[in-house]
Tab-separated table of C-alpha atoms in Angstrom:
chain	number	residue	atom	x	y	z
A	1	MET	CA	-26.605	29.294	2.134
A	2	ASN	CA	-23.682	31.345	0.835
A	3	ARG	CA	-21.281	28.964	-0.890
A	4	HIS	CA	-18.273	30.736	0.604
A	5	PHE	CA	-19.555	29.543	4.002
A	6	TYR	CA	-18.653	25.934	3.099
A	7	LEU	CA	-15.269	26.936	1.709
A	8	PHE	CA	-14.461	28.898	4.861
A	9	TRP	CA	-15.483	26.117	7.240
A	10	GLY	CA	-13.829	23.403	5.133
A	11	TYR	CA	-10.444	25.098	5.493
A	12	THR	CA	-10.998	26.344	9.043
A	13	THR	CA	-12.015	22.989	10.519
A	14	ALA	CA	-9.071	21.259	8.795
A	15	TRP	CA	-6.645	23.722	10.386
A	16	ILE	CA	-8.388	23.432	13.767
A	17	VAL	CA	-7.831	19.646	13.710
A	18	PHE	CA	-4.229	20.159	12.664
A	19	ALA	CA	-3.584	22.869	15.283
A	20	GLY	CA	-5.096	20.564	17.924
A	21	TYR	CA	-2.589	17.851	17.023
A	22	LEU	CA	0.302	20.347	17.110
A	23	ALA	CA	-0.823	21.520	20.569
A	24	TRP	CA	-0.929	17.896	21.758
A	25	LEU	CA	2.582	17.305	20.330
A	26	GLY	CA	3.785	20.391	22.200
A	27	TRP	CA	2.307	19.074	25.429
A	28	ARG	CA	4.076	15.699	24.898
A	29	LEU	CA	7.339	17.592	24.348
A	30	ILE	CA	6.881	19.512	27.609
A	31	ARG	CA	6.213	16.210	29.417
A	32	LEU	CA	9.282	14.650	27.811
A	33	SER	CA	11.410	17.543	28.976
A	34	ALA	CA	10.003	17.215	32.528
A	35	ARG	CA	10.862	13.479	32.536
A	36	LEU	CA	14.389	14.292	31.397
A	37	GLU	CA	14.806	16.733	34.274
A	38	GLU	CA	13.480	14.084	36.657
A	39	LEU	CA	16.046	11.589	35.351
A	40	GLU	CA	18.844	14.135	35.753
A	41	ARG	CA	17.741	14.815	39.348
A	42	ARG	CA	17.622	11.124	40.209
A	43	LEU	CA	21.036	10.527	38.684
A	44	ARG	CA	22.426	13.473	40.664
A	45	ASP	CA	20.842	12.155	43.887
A	46	ARG	CA	22.292	8.725	43.177
A	47	GLY	CA	25.747	10.212	42.502
A	48	GLY	CA	25.506	12.223	45.713
A	49	ALA	CA	24.472	9.190	47.777
A	50	GLY	CA	27.238	7.081	46.214
A	51	GLY	CA	29.954	9.729	46.686
B	1	MET	CA	21.253	8.061	10.827
B	2	ARG	CA	23.992	10.118	12.548
B	3	PRO	CA	22.597	12.905	14.779
B	4	ARG	CA	24.108	15.693	12.649
B	5	ALA	CA	22.818	14.204	9.378
B	6	TRP	CA	19.382	13.812	10.972
B	7	THR	CA	19.375	17.422	12.203
B	8	VAL	CA	20.365	18.766	8.766
B	9	SER	CA	17.763	16.597	6.946
B	10	PHE	CA	15.136	17.627	9.469
B	11	ALA	CA	15.949	21.338	9.069
B	12	VAL	CA	15.808	21.089	5.255
B	13	LEU	CA	12.481	19.228	5.382
B	14	TRP	CA	11.098	21.719	7.906
B	15	LEU	CA	12.026	24.682	5.689
B	16	ALA	CA	10.625	22.966	2.587
B	17	VAL	CA	7.301	22.264	4.331
B	18	ALA	CA	7.154	25.784	5.826
B	19	ALA	CA	7.429	27.170	2.285
B	20	ALA	CA	5.196	24.545	0.649
B	21	ILE	CA	2.120	24.960	2.884
B	22	PRO	CA	1.504	28.684	2.096
B	23	TRP	CA	2.296	27.898	-1.552
B	24	ALA	CA	-0.326	25.119	-1.513
B	25	LEU	CA	-2.912	27.460	0.053
B	26	TRP	CA	-2.177	30.077	-2.593
B	27	ALA	CA	-2.470	27.456	-5.353
B	28	ALA	CA	-5.780	26.151	-3.965
B	29	LEU	CA	-7.392	29.534	-3.325
B	30	VAL	CA	-5.872	31.737	-6.057
B	31	LEU	CA	-4.153	29.744	-8.805
B	32	ALA	CA	-6.931	27.190	-9.334
B	33	PRO	CA	-9.892	28.590	-11.299
B	34	GLU	CA	-13.382	28.451	-9.818
B	35	GLU	CA	-15.264	25.340	-10.832
B	36	ARG	CA	-18.332	26.258	-12.914
B	37	VAL	CA	-21.000	24.047	-11.316
B	38	MET	CA	-20.027	23.923	-7.630
B	39	GLY	CA	-18.266	27.246	-7.226
B	40	PRO	CA	-16.144	27.985	-4.109
B	41	PRO	CA	-16.818	24.755	-2.106
B	42	GLN	CA	-15.051	22.749	-4.833
B	43	ARG	CA	-11.768	24.209	-3.519
B	44	ILE	CA	-12.123	21.962	-0.439
B	45	PHE	CA	-10.956	19.246	-2.833
B	46	TYR	CA	-7.389	20.686	-2.632
B	47	ILE	CA	-7.111	19.842	1.069
B	48	HIS	CA	-9.491	16.866	1.209
B	49	VAL	CA	-7.724	14.610	-1.309
B	50	PRO	CA	-4.118	15.514	-0.263
B	51	SER	CA	-5.182	14.707	3.332
B	52	ALA	CA	-6.365	11.312	2.088
B	53	PHE	CA	-2.918	10.770	0.493
B	54	ALA	CA	-1.257	11.750	3.795
B	55	THR	CA	-3.549	9.242	5.562
B	56	TYR	CA	-2.396	6.523	3.167
B	57	LEU	CA	1.223	7.442	3.906
B	58	GLY	CA	0.643	7.365	7.676
B	59	VAL	CA	-1.053	3.967	7.450
B	60	ALA	CA	1.788	2.623	5.242
B	61	VAL	CA	4.284	3.671	7.944
B	62	LEU	CA	1.986	2.140	10.587
B	63	LEU	CA	1.951	-1.138	8.617
B	64	ALA	CA	5.753	-1.192	8.215
B	65	GLY	CA	6.348	-0.337	11.887
B	66	SER	CA	3.732	-2.847	13.091
B	67	ILE	CA	5.169	-5.741	11.069
B	68	ALA	CA	8.712	-4.800	12.155
B	69	TYR	CA	7.634	-4.668	15.814
B	70	LEU	CA	5.770	-7.998	15.699
B	71	TRP	CA	8.867	-9.501	14.095
B	72	SER	CA	11.632	-7.949	16.202
B	73	ARG	CA	10.016	-6.384	19.321
B	74	ARG	CA	12.362	-3.413	18.869
B	75	PRO	CA	11.140	-0.160	20.503
B	76	ALA	CA	12.258	1.835	17.437
B	77	ALA	CA	9.816	-0.156	15.254
B	78	ASP	CA	7.018	0.529	17.736
B	79	ALA	CA	7.888	4.248	17.735
B	80	LEU	CA	7.583	4.263	13.938
B	81	ALA	CA	4.219	2.458	14.099
B	82	ARG	CA	2.996	4.926	16.697
B	83	ALA	CA	4.070	7.918	14.583
B	84	GLY	CA	2.370	6.526	11.454
B	85	LEU	CA	-0.761	5.758	13.467
B	86	GLU	CA	-1.125	9.241	14.944
B	87	VAL	CA	-0.333	11.171	11.783
B	88	GLY	CA	-2.565	8.870	9.710
B	89	TRP	CA	-5.389	9.319	12.189
B	90	VAL	CA	-5.088	13.126	12.234
B	91	PHE	CA	-5.195	13.333	8.436
B	92	CYS	CA	-8.052	10.795	8.308
B	93	THR	CA	-9.953	13.078	10.715
B	94	ILE	CA	-9.356	15.997	8.334
B	95	VAL	CA	-10.681	13.864	5.450
B	96	LEU	CA	-13.814	12.989	7.422
B	97	VAL	CA	-14.391	16.595	8.520
B	98	THR	CA	-13.830	18.269	5.148
B	99	GLY	CA	-15.752	15.587	3.181
B	100	PRO	CA	-19.193	16.370	4.678
B	101	ILE	CA	-18.579	20.133	4.349
B	102	TRP	CA	-18.008	19.530	0.624
B	103	ALA	CA	-20.893	17.023	0.389
B	104	ARG	CA	-23.563	19.361	1.786
B	105	PRO	CA	-23.526	21.809	-1.184
B	106	ALA	CA	-22.645	19.040	-3.698
B	107	TRP	CA	-25.075	16.278	-2.703
B	108	GLY	CA	-27.502	18.133	-0.433
B	109	VAL	CA	-26.617	15.978	2.601
B	110	TRP	CA	-23.774	16.088	5.125
B	111	TRP	CA	-23.331	12.318	5.194
B	112	THR	CA	-24.487	9.261	3.296
B	113	TRP	CA	-23.559	5.609	3.817
B	114	GLU	CA	-21.774	5.521	0.501
B	115	ALA	CA	-19.051	2.845	0.074
B	116	ARG	CA	-15.972	5.104	0.189
B	117	LEU	CA	-17.297	7.217	3.059
B	118	THR	CA	-18.218	4.144	5.081
B	119	THR	CA	-14.896	2.339	4.524
B	120	THR	CA	-13.018	5.552	5.420
B	121	LEU	CA	-15.038	5.824	8.638
B	122	VAL	CA	-14.149	2.166	9.356
B	123	LEU	CA	-10.443	3.046	8.935
B	124	TRP	CA	-10.831	6.008	11.315
B	125	LEU	CA	-12.482	3.737	13.905
B	126	ILE	CA	-9.729	1.093	13.564
B	127	LEU	CA	-7.055	3.787	14.049
B	128	LEU	CA	-8.975	5.110	17.059
B	129	GLY	CA	-8.974	1.508	18.376
B	130	CYS	CA	-5.156	1.418	18.033
B	131	VAL	CA	-4.850	4.680	19.985
B	132	LEU	CA	-7.149	3.409	22.768
B	133	VAL	CA	-5.452	-0.003	22.990
B	134	ARG	CA	-2.093	1.714	23.493
B	135	ARG	CA	-3.571	4.045	26.072
B	136	TYR	CA	-5.352	1.454	28.207
B	137	ALA	CA	-3.268	-1.739	27.836
B	138	ALA	CA	-1.869	-3.299	31.015
B	139	ASP	CA	1.728	-2.767	29.911
B	140	ARG	CA	3.678	-1.223	27.067
B	141	ASP	CA	4.467	-4.430	25.166
B	142	THR	CA	0.878	-5.705	25.307
B	143	GLY	CA	-0.426	-2.353	24.045
B	144	ALA	CA	2.155	-2.241	21.268
B	145	ARG	CA	1.412	-5.834	20.173
B	146	PHE	CA	-2.387	-5.415	20.058
B	147	ALA	CA	-2.025	-2.031	18.347
B	148	ALA	CA	0.331	-3.593	15.779
B	149	VAL	CA	-2.196	-6.320	14.925
B	150	LEU	CA	-4.998	-3.747	14.686
B	151	GLY	CA	-2.711	-1.526	12.593
B	152	VAL	CA	-2.168	-4.331	10.064
B	153	LEU	CA	-5.965	-4.779	9.900
B	154	GLY	CA	-6.375	-1.032	9.332
B	155	ALA	CA	-3.859	-1.138	6.490
B	156	LEU	CA	-5.915	-3.897	4.829
B	157	ASP	CA	-8.779	-1.378	4.630
B	158	ILE	CA	-6.750	0.971	2.390
B	159	PRO	CA	-7.130	-1.044	-0.856
B	160	VAL	CA	-10.826	-1.484	0.005
B	161	ILE	CA	-11.240	2.316	0.346
B	162	HIS	CA	-9.378	2.779	-2.918
B	163	LYS	CA	-11.572	0.339	-4.861
B	164	ALA	CA	-14.830	0.959	-2.956
B	165	VAL	CA	-16.421	3.243	-5.569
B	166	ALA	CA	-15.800	0.737	-8.376
B	167	TRP	CA	-16.794	-2.340	-6.367
B	168	TRP	CA	-20.019	-0.953	-4.886
B	169	ARG	CA	-20.775	1.713	-7.539
B	170	GLY	CA	-20.541	4.552	-5.051
B	171	GLN	CA	-21.327	8.157	-5.851
B	172	HIS	CA	-18.003	9.539	-4.574
B	173	PRO	CA	-16.242	11.444	-7.410
B	174	GLN	CA	-13.468	9.563	-9.222
B	175	LEU	CA	-11.006	11.996	-10.787
B	176	PHE	CA	-8.046	9.700	-11.329
B	177	GLY	CA	-7.449	6.552	-13.303
B	178	PRO	CA	-7.617	5.425	-16.903
B	179	GLY	CA	-9.853	7.579	-19.109
B	180	ARG	CA	-10.008	10.440	-16.582
B	181	GLU	CA	-6.865	12.308	-17.662
B	182	ASP	CA	-8.915	15.414	-18.547
B	183	ALA	CA	-11.129	15.418	-15.446
B	184	LEU	CA	-9.212	18.436	-14.089
B	185	ALA	CA	-8.233	21.554	-16.042
B	186	PRO	CA	-4.419	22.090	-16.188
B	187	PRO	CA	-4.301	24.874	-13.524
B	188	MET	CA	-6.474	22.720	-11.253
B	189	ARG	CA	-4.099	19.785	-11.790
B	190	GLU	CA	-1.166	22.060	-10.969
B	191	ALA	CA	-2.791	23.326	-7.752
B	192	PHE	CA	-3.675	19.772	-6.788
B	193	GLY	CA	-0.070	18.610	-7.395
B	194	ILE	CA	1.354	21.434	-5.247
B	195	ALA	CA	-1.143	20.736	-2.429
B	196	SER	CA	-0.470	16.986	-2.540
B	197	GLY	CA	3.302	17.525	-2.371
B	198	ALA	CA	2.929	19.970	0.535
B	199	PHE	CA	0.634	17.666	2.531
B	200	LEU	CA	2.837	14.620	1.937
B	201	GLY	CA	5.896	16.643	3.019
B	202	LEU	CA	4.020	17.756	6.135
B	203	ALA	CA	3.073	14.148	6.909
B	204	VAL	CA	6.711	12.982	6.513
B	205	LEU	CA	7.893	15.801	8.802
B	206	LEU	CA	5.295	14.998	11.473
B	207	ILE	CA	6.040	11.266	11.299
B	208	ALA	CA	9.781	11.967	11.698
B	209	ILE	CA	9.192	14.262	14.697
B	210	ARG	CA	6.704	11.917	16.368
B	211	ALA	CA	8.831	8.787	15.826
B	212	ARG	CA	11.856	10.498	17.434
B	213	MET	CA	9.712	11.686	20.333
B	214	ALA	CA	8.050	8.301	20.876
B	215	HIS	CA	11.434	6.569	20.902
B	216	ALA	CA	12.878	9.159	23.307
B	217	GLU	CA	9.876	8.658	25.626
B	218	VAL	CA	10.504	4.892	25.810
B	219	VAL	CA	14.267	5.261	26.316
B	220	LEU	CA	13.712	7.844	29.041
B	221	GLU	CA	11.046	5.788	30.785
B	222	ASP	CA	13.386	2.758	30.848
B	223	ALA	CA	16.270	4.906	32.102
B	224	VAL	CA	14.169	6.320	34.972
B	225	ARG	CA	13.056	2.797	35.881
B	226	GLY	CA	16.668	1.564	35.710
B	227	VAL	CA	17.804	4.285	38.141
B	228	GLU	CA	14.885	3.430	40.469
B	229	GLU	CA	15.823	-0.260	40.464
B	230	ALA	CA	19.502	0.492	40.995
B	231	ARG	CA	18.603	2.535	44.081
B	232	GLY	CA	16.550	-0.434	45.348
């Protein structure tokens, strides 16, 4: 088999794994932001009920 | 660290890594000369070994965070352990993926139960165990405690991986250590140094980001619960 095949797939698979982790980190960040909005909403509701 | 100091350090590290990664790719694919016997697949070495270094760094952070958490039960220590675990596991996956792709043209097989390969696979499985324990534990503290103990066990595997070839006379190449100063030609050594620095910088950056995120997740979760309880 062409030896460049191994070089190509060695680098490509490494970056696929890495990109997968970055995508997962991005998803966690989106979830974190959603939780923050939820907290803000609850605090606002609480303030409204108290006032 | 004060928020502003953290933001500035983070921005500097981010810029340094953003410049270092393309530089490392250029060094690995252009600067380094082609190895005479193996040819192009030898260049996998410039991402395989730096990924192993980044794994070691991740596991060292996992060990420090795990011991600190078992000692103090502070969420910040657990966040650090979690960040080291994830980053170490990702780089260990890269090591285990790129290794067989190098081994096929070099040894004629994708995988062999050689000492260093086997002990690295054991590390990957232990780290996977830590991830699963955290995911499926009954509560956060239980998950963090079990993962911390497993993390310490995983860290004990690092010296075994390092010495495996010598102890069990494995066939994995040994390019570093006494008497092997000339194993790599100077431009190869230079490319390897650049790639190692870039990968270690990337690992530090990812650990910093993930530790901040993991800590924020815990603080936020507790805050939401606190508001719930206050409302009755």
